[in-house]
Short mmCIF file of C-alpha atoms in Angstrom, two decimals:
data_model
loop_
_atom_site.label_atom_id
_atom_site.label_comp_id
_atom_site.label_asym_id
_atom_site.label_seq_id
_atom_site.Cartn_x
_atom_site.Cartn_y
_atom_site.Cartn_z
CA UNK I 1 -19.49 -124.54 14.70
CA UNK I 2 -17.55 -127.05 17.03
CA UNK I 3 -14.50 -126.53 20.13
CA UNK I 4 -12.46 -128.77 17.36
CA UNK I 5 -12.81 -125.94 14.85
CA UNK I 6 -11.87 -123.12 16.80
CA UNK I 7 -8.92 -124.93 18.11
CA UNK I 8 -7.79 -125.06 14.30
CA UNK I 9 -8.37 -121.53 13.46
CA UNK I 10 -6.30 -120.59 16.72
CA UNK I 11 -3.39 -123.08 15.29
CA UNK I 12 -3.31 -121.68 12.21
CA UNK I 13 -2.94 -118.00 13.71
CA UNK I 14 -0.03 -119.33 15.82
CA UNK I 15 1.91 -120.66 13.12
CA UNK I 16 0.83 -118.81 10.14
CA UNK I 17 0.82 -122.03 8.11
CA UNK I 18 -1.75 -124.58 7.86
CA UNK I 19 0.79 -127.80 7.47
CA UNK I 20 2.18 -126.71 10.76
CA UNK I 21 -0.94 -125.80 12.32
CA UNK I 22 -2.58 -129.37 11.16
CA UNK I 23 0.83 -130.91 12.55
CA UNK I 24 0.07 -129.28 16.37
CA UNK I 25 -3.23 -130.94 16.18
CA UNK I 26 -2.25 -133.83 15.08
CA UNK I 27 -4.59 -134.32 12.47
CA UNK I 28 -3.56 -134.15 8.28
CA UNK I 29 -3.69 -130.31 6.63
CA UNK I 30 -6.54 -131.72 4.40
CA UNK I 31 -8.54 -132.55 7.26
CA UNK I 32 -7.69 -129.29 8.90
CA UNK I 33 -7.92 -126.77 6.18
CA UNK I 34 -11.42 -128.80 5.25
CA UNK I 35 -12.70 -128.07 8.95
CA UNK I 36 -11.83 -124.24 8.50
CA UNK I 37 -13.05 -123.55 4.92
CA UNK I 38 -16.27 -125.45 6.75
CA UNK I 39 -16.33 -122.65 9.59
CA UNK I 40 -15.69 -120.29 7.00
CA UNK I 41 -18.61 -120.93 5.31
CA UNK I 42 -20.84 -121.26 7.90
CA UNK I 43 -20.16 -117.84 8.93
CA UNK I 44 -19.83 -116.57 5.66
CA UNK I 45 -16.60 -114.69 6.11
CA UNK I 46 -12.98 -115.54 5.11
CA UNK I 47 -11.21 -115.89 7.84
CA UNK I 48 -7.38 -115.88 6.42
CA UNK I 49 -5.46 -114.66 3.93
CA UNK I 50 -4.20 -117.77 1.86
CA UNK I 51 -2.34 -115.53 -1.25
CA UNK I 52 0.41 -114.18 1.70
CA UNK I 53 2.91 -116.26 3.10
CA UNK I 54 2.84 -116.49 6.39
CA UNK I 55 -0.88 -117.19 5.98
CA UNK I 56 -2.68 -114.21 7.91
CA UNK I 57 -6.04 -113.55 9.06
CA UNK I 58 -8.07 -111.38 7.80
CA UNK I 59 -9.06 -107.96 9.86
CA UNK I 60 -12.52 -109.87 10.80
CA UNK I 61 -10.31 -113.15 11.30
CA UNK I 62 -8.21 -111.31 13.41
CA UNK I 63 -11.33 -110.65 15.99
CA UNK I 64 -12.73 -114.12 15.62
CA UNK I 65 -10.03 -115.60 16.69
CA UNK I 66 -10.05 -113.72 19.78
CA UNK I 67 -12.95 -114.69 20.89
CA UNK I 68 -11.96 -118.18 19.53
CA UNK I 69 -9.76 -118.49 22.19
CA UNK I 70 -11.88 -116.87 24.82
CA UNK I 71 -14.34 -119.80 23.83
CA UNK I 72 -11.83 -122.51 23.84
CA UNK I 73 -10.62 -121.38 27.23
CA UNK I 74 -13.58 -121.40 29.11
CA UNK I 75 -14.42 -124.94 27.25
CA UNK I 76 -11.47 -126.05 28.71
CA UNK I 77 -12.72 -124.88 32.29
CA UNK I 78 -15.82 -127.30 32.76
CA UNK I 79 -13.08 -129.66 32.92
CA UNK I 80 -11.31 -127.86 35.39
CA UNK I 81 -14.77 -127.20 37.60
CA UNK I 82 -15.50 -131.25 37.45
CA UNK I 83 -11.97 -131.81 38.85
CA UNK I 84 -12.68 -129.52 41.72
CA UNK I 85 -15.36 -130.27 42.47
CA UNK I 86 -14.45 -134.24 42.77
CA UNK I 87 -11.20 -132.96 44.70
CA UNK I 88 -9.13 -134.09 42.34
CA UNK I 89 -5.71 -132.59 42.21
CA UNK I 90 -4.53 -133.54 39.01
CA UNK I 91 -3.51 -131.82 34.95
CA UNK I 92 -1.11 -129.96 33.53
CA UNK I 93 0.26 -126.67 34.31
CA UNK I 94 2.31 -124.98 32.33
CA UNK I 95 4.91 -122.42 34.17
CA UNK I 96 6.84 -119.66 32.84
CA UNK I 97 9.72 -118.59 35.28
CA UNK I 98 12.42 -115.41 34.54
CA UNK I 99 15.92 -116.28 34.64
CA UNK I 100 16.70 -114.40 37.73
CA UNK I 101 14.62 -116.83 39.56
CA UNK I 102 14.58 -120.61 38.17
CA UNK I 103 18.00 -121.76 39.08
CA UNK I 104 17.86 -120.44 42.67
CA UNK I 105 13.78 -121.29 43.15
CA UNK I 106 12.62 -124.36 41.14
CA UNK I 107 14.95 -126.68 43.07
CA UNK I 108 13.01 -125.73 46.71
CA UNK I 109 9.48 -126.74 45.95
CA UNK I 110 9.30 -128.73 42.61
CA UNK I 111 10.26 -132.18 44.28
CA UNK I 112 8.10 -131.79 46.84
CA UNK I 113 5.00 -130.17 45.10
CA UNK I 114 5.23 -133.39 43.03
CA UNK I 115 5.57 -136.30 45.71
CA UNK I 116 2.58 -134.79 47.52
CA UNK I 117 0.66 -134.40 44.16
CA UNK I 118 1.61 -137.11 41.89
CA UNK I 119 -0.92 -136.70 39.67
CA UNK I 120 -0.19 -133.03 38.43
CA UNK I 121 2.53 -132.76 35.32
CA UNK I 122 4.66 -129.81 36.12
CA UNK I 123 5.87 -128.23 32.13
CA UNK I 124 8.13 -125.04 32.95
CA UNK I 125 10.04 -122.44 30.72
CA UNK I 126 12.66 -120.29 31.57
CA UNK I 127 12.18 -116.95 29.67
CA UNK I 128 11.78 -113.31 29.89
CA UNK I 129 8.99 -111.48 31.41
CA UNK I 130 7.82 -110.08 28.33
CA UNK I 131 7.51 -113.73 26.41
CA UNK I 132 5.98 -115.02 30.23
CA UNK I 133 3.44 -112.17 29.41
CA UNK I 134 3.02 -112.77 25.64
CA UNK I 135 2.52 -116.34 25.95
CA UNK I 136 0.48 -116.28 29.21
CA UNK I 137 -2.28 -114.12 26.43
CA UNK I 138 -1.78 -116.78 24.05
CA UNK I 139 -2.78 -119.46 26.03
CA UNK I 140 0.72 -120.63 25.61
CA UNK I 141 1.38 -120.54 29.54
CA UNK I 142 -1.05 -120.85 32.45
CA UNK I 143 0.89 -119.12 34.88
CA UNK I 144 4.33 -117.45 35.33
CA UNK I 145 6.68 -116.84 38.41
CA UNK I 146 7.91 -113.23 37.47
CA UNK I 147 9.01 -110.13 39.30
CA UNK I 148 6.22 -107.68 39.99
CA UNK I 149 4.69 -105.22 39.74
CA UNK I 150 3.61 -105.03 36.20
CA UNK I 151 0.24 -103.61 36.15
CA UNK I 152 -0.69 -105.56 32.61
CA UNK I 153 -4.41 -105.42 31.20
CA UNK I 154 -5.65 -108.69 31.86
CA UNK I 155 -2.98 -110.27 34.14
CA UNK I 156 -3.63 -111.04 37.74
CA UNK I 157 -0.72 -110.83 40.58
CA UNK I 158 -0.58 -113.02 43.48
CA UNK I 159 2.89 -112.14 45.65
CA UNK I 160 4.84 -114.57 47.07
CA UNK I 161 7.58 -113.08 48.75
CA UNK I 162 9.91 -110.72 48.31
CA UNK I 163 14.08 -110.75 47.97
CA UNK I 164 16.38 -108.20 49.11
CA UNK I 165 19.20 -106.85 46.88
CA UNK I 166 22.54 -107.70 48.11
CA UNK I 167 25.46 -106.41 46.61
CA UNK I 168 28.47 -109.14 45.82
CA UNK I 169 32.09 -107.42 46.18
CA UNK I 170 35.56 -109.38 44.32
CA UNK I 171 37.97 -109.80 46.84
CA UNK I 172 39.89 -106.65 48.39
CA UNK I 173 37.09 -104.05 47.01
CA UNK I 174 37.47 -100.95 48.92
CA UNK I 175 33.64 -101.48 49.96
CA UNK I 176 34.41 -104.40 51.53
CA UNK I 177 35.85 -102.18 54.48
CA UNK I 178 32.18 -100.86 55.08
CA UNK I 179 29.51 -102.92 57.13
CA UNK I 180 26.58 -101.55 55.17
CA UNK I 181 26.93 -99.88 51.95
CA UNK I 182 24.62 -96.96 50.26
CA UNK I 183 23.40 -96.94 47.28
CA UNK I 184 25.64 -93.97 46.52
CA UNK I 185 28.65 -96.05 46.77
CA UNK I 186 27.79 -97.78 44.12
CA UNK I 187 29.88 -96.89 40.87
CA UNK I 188 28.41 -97.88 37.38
CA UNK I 189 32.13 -98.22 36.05
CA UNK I 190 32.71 -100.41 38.73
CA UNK I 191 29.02 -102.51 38.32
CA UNK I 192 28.63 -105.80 36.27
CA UNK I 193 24.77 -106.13 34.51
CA UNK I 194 22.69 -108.36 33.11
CA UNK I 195 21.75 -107.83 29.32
CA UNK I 196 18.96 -105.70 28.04
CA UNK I 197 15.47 -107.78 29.11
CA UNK I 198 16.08 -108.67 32.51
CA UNK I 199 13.88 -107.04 34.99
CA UNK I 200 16.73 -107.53 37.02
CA UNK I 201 18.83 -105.03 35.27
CA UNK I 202 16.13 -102.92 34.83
CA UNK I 203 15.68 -102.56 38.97
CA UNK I 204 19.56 -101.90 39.35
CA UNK I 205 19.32 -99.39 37.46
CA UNK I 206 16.43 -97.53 38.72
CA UNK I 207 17.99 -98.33 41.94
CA UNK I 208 21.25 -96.69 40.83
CA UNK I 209 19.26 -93.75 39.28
CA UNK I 210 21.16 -94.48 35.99
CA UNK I 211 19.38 -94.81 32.70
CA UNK I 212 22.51 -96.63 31.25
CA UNK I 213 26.41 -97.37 32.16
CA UNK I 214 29.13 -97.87 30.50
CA UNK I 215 33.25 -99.56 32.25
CA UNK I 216 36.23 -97.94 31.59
CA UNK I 217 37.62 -100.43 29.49
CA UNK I 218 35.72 -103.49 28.95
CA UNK I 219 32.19 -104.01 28.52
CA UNK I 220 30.55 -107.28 29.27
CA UNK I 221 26.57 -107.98 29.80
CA UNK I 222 25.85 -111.06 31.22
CA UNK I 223 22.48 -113.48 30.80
CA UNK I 224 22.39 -114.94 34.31
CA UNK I 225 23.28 -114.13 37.37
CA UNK I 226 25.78 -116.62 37.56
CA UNK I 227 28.12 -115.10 34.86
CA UNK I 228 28.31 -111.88 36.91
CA UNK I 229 29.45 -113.70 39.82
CA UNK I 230 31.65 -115.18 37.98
CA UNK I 231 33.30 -111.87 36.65
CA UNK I 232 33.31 -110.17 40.06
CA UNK I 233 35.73 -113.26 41.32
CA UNK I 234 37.79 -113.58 38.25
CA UNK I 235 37.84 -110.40 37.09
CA UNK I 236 36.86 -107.01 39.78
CA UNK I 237 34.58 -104.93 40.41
CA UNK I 238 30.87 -105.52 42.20
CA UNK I 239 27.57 -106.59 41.04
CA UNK I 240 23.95 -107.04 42.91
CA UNK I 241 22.09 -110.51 43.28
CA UNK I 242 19.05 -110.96 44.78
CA UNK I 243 18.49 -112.76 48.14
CA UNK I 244 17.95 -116.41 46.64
CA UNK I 245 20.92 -116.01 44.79
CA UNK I 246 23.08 -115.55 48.14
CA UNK I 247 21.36 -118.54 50.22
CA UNK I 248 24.12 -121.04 48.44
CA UNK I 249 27.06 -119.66 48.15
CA UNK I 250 30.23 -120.74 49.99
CA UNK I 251 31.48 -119.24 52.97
CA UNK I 252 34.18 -117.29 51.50
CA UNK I 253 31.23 -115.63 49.16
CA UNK I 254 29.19 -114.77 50.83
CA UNK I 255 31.67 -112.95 53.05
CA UNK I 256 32.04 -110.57 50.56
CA UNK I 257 28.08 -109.74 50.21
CA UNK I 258 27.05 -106.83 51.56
CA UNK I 259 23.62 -104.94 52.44
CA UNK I 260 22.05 -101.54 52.39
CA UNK I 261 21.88 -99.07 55.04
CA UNK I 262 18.36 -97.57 55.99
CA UNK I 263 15.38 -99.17 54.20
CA UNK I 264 16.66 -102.16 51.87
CA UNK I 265 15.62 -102.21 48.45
CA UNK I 266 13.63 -105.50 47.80
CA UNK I 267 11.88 -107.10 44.79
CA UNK I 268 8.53 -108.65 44.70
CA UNK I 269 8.24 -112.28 43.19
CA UNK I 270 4.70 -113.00 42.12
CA UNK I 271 2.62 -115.82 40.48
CA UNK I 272 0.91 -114.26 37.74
CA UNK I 273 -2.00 -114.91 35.58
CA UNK I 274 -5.06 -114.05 33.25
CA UNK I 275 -8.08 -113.23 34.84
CA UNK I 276 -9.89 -116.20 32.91
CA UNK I 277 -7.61 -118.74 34.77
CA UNK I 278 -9.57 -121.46 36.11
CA UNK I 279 -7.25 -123.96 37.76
CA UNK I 280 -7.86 -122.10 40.86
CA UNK I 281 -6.78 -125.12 43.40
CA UNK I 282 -4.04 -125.79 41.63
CA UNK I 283 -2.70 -122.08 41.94
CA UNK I 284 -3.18 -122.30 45.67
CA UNK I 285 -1.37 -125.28 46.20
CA UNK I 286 1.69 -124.47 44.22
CA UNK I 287 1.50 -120.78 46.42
CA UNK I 288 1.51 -123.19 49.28
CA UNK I 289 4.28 -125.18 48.28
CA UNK I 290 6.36 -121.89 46.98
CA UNK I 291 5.68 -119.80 50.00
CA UNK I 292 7.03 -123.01 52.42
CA UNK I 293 10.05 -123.56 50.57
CA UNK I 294 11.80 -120.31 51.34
CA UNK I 295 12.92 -118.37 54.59
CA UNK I 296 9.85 -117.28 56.42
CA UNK I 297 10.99 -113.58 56.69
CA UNK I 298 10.98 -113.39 52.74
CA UNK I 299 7.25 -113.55 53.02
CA UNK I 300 7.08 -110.21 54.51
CA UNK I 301 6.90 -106.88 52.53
CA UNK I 302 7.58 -104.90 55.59
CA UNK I 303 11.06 -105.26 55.77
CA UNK I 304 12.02 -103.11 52.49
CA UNK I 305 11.25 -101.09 49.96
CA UNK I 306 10.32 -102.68 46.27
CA UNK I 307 12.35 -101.44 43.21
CA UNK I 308 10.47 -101.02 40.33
CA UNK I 309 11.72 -101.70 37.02
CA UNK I 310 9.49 -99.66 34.86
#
């Protein structure tokens, strides 16, 4: 049984094909399917199904695979201990980030994360917190920038700081009279969201006590953050963004942003990832680098109250 081997078997449960799986390793599907029938008969189990397409494994497959990647991933970390210990700061890391956070985040610390470590190739994905989670299991992702908590088997959480919710008014809005607004002021008919599978969302709602909402007379979910704006200037009405998303905007906007009265909501933005994680220094520094870039009060819990969004 080699590392080589188990790498295969793991390919071919990712793509459920053995031409693609043979592609990602860049070896031929002869050679790869040889190197698994090998395995196979060295255990003496079969390890997928070849007569369904997709390919799938079988029910023992299914386990040996699992620990398949278990091995594989701690294989993986003796090069990761040899790096540390030489002090080398160098490798790949690849980052999963929500959309509620790239556009307003990445642009503070990735520049300068790089010029100080030159050496370290930066791969990130913007996605959703449930792929961030899926493919942080997979071994598809070593470590995603999501909002927390989650409480997830398996997953570690290392906060960063945390973002109050401000709400953004279009011009004239009767709230715009008020200093501070309450939470009860806030009308769902009146409220622009995100789609389904934002966390985002998921928070305003909780915050707004509402399970769902529905406008008057036009109905419009948004992907980003940017799209609401958008609306709430062309259009009416009010939306929330969180802190980052306020740090940019013209004058004019953020004239019209308003905060709560009383405790503030906040959310908590978090590095997170599997317990079996070995790039340890690496983790640290890109903390570092995160937790410099923005305003030093965000790095304080103590000035809100976190939202949750399950």
């Amino acid at each position: 049984m080699t590392i080589q081997q188990l790498e295969y078997i793991i390919a071919v449960d990712k793509f459920r094909h053995f031409g693609q799986a043979a592609e990602s390793c860049f070896v031929t599907q002869p050679t790869l399917s040889a190197q698994v029938s090998k395995l196979e008969k060295e255990l003496e189990v079969i390890l997928f199904d070849r007569s369904k397409m997709p390919v799938i494994p079988t029910e023992i497959g299914a386990q040996i695979i699992e620990q398949a990647k278990k091995v594989v991933s701690e294989s993986k970390g003796i090069y990761e201990l040899v790096a540390q210990l030489k002090g080398d700061v160098s490798g790949v890391i690849k980052i999963g980030i929500i959309p509620t956070l790239a556009p307003y985040l990445l642009h503070r610390f990735i520049k300068s994360f790089l010029e100080k470590y030159p050496n370290v190739k930066l791969q990130v994905e913007e996605t959703v917190t449930e792929e961030v989670l899926r493919k942080l299991k997979n071994d598809e992702l070593d470590l995603g920038i999501v909002v927390t908590p989650l409480n997830e088997n398996g997953i570690l959480e290392k906060p960063i700081f945390y973002e109050k919710f401000f709400a953004y008014m279009s011009k004239n809005h009767p709230l715009l009279k008020k200093e501070k607004i309450k939470v009860e002021d806030l009308n769902t008919d009146d409220l622009w969201m995100l789609q389904q599978g934002h966390c985002f969302r998921d928070q305003v709602l909780n915050l707004c006590n509402q399970s769902k909402f529905e406008r008057m007379n036009f109905h419009y979910e948004s992907g980003s953050l940017e799209g609401l704006r958008n609306m709430v200037n062309q259009y009416t009405g009010i939306t929330l963004l969180p802190e980052l998303a306020t740090l940019d905007l013209r004058e004019e906007e953020k004239s019209r942003l308003r905060r709560f009265e009383g405790v503030e909501p906040i959310r908590e933005v978090s590095i997170v990832l599997t317990r079996s994680f070995l790039k340890k220094k690496l983790v640290e520094l890109l903390f570092k680098e995160i937790s410099e870039s923005i305003p030093h009060e965000m790095t304080s819990k103590a000035h809100g109250k976190v939202v949750r969004f399950k």
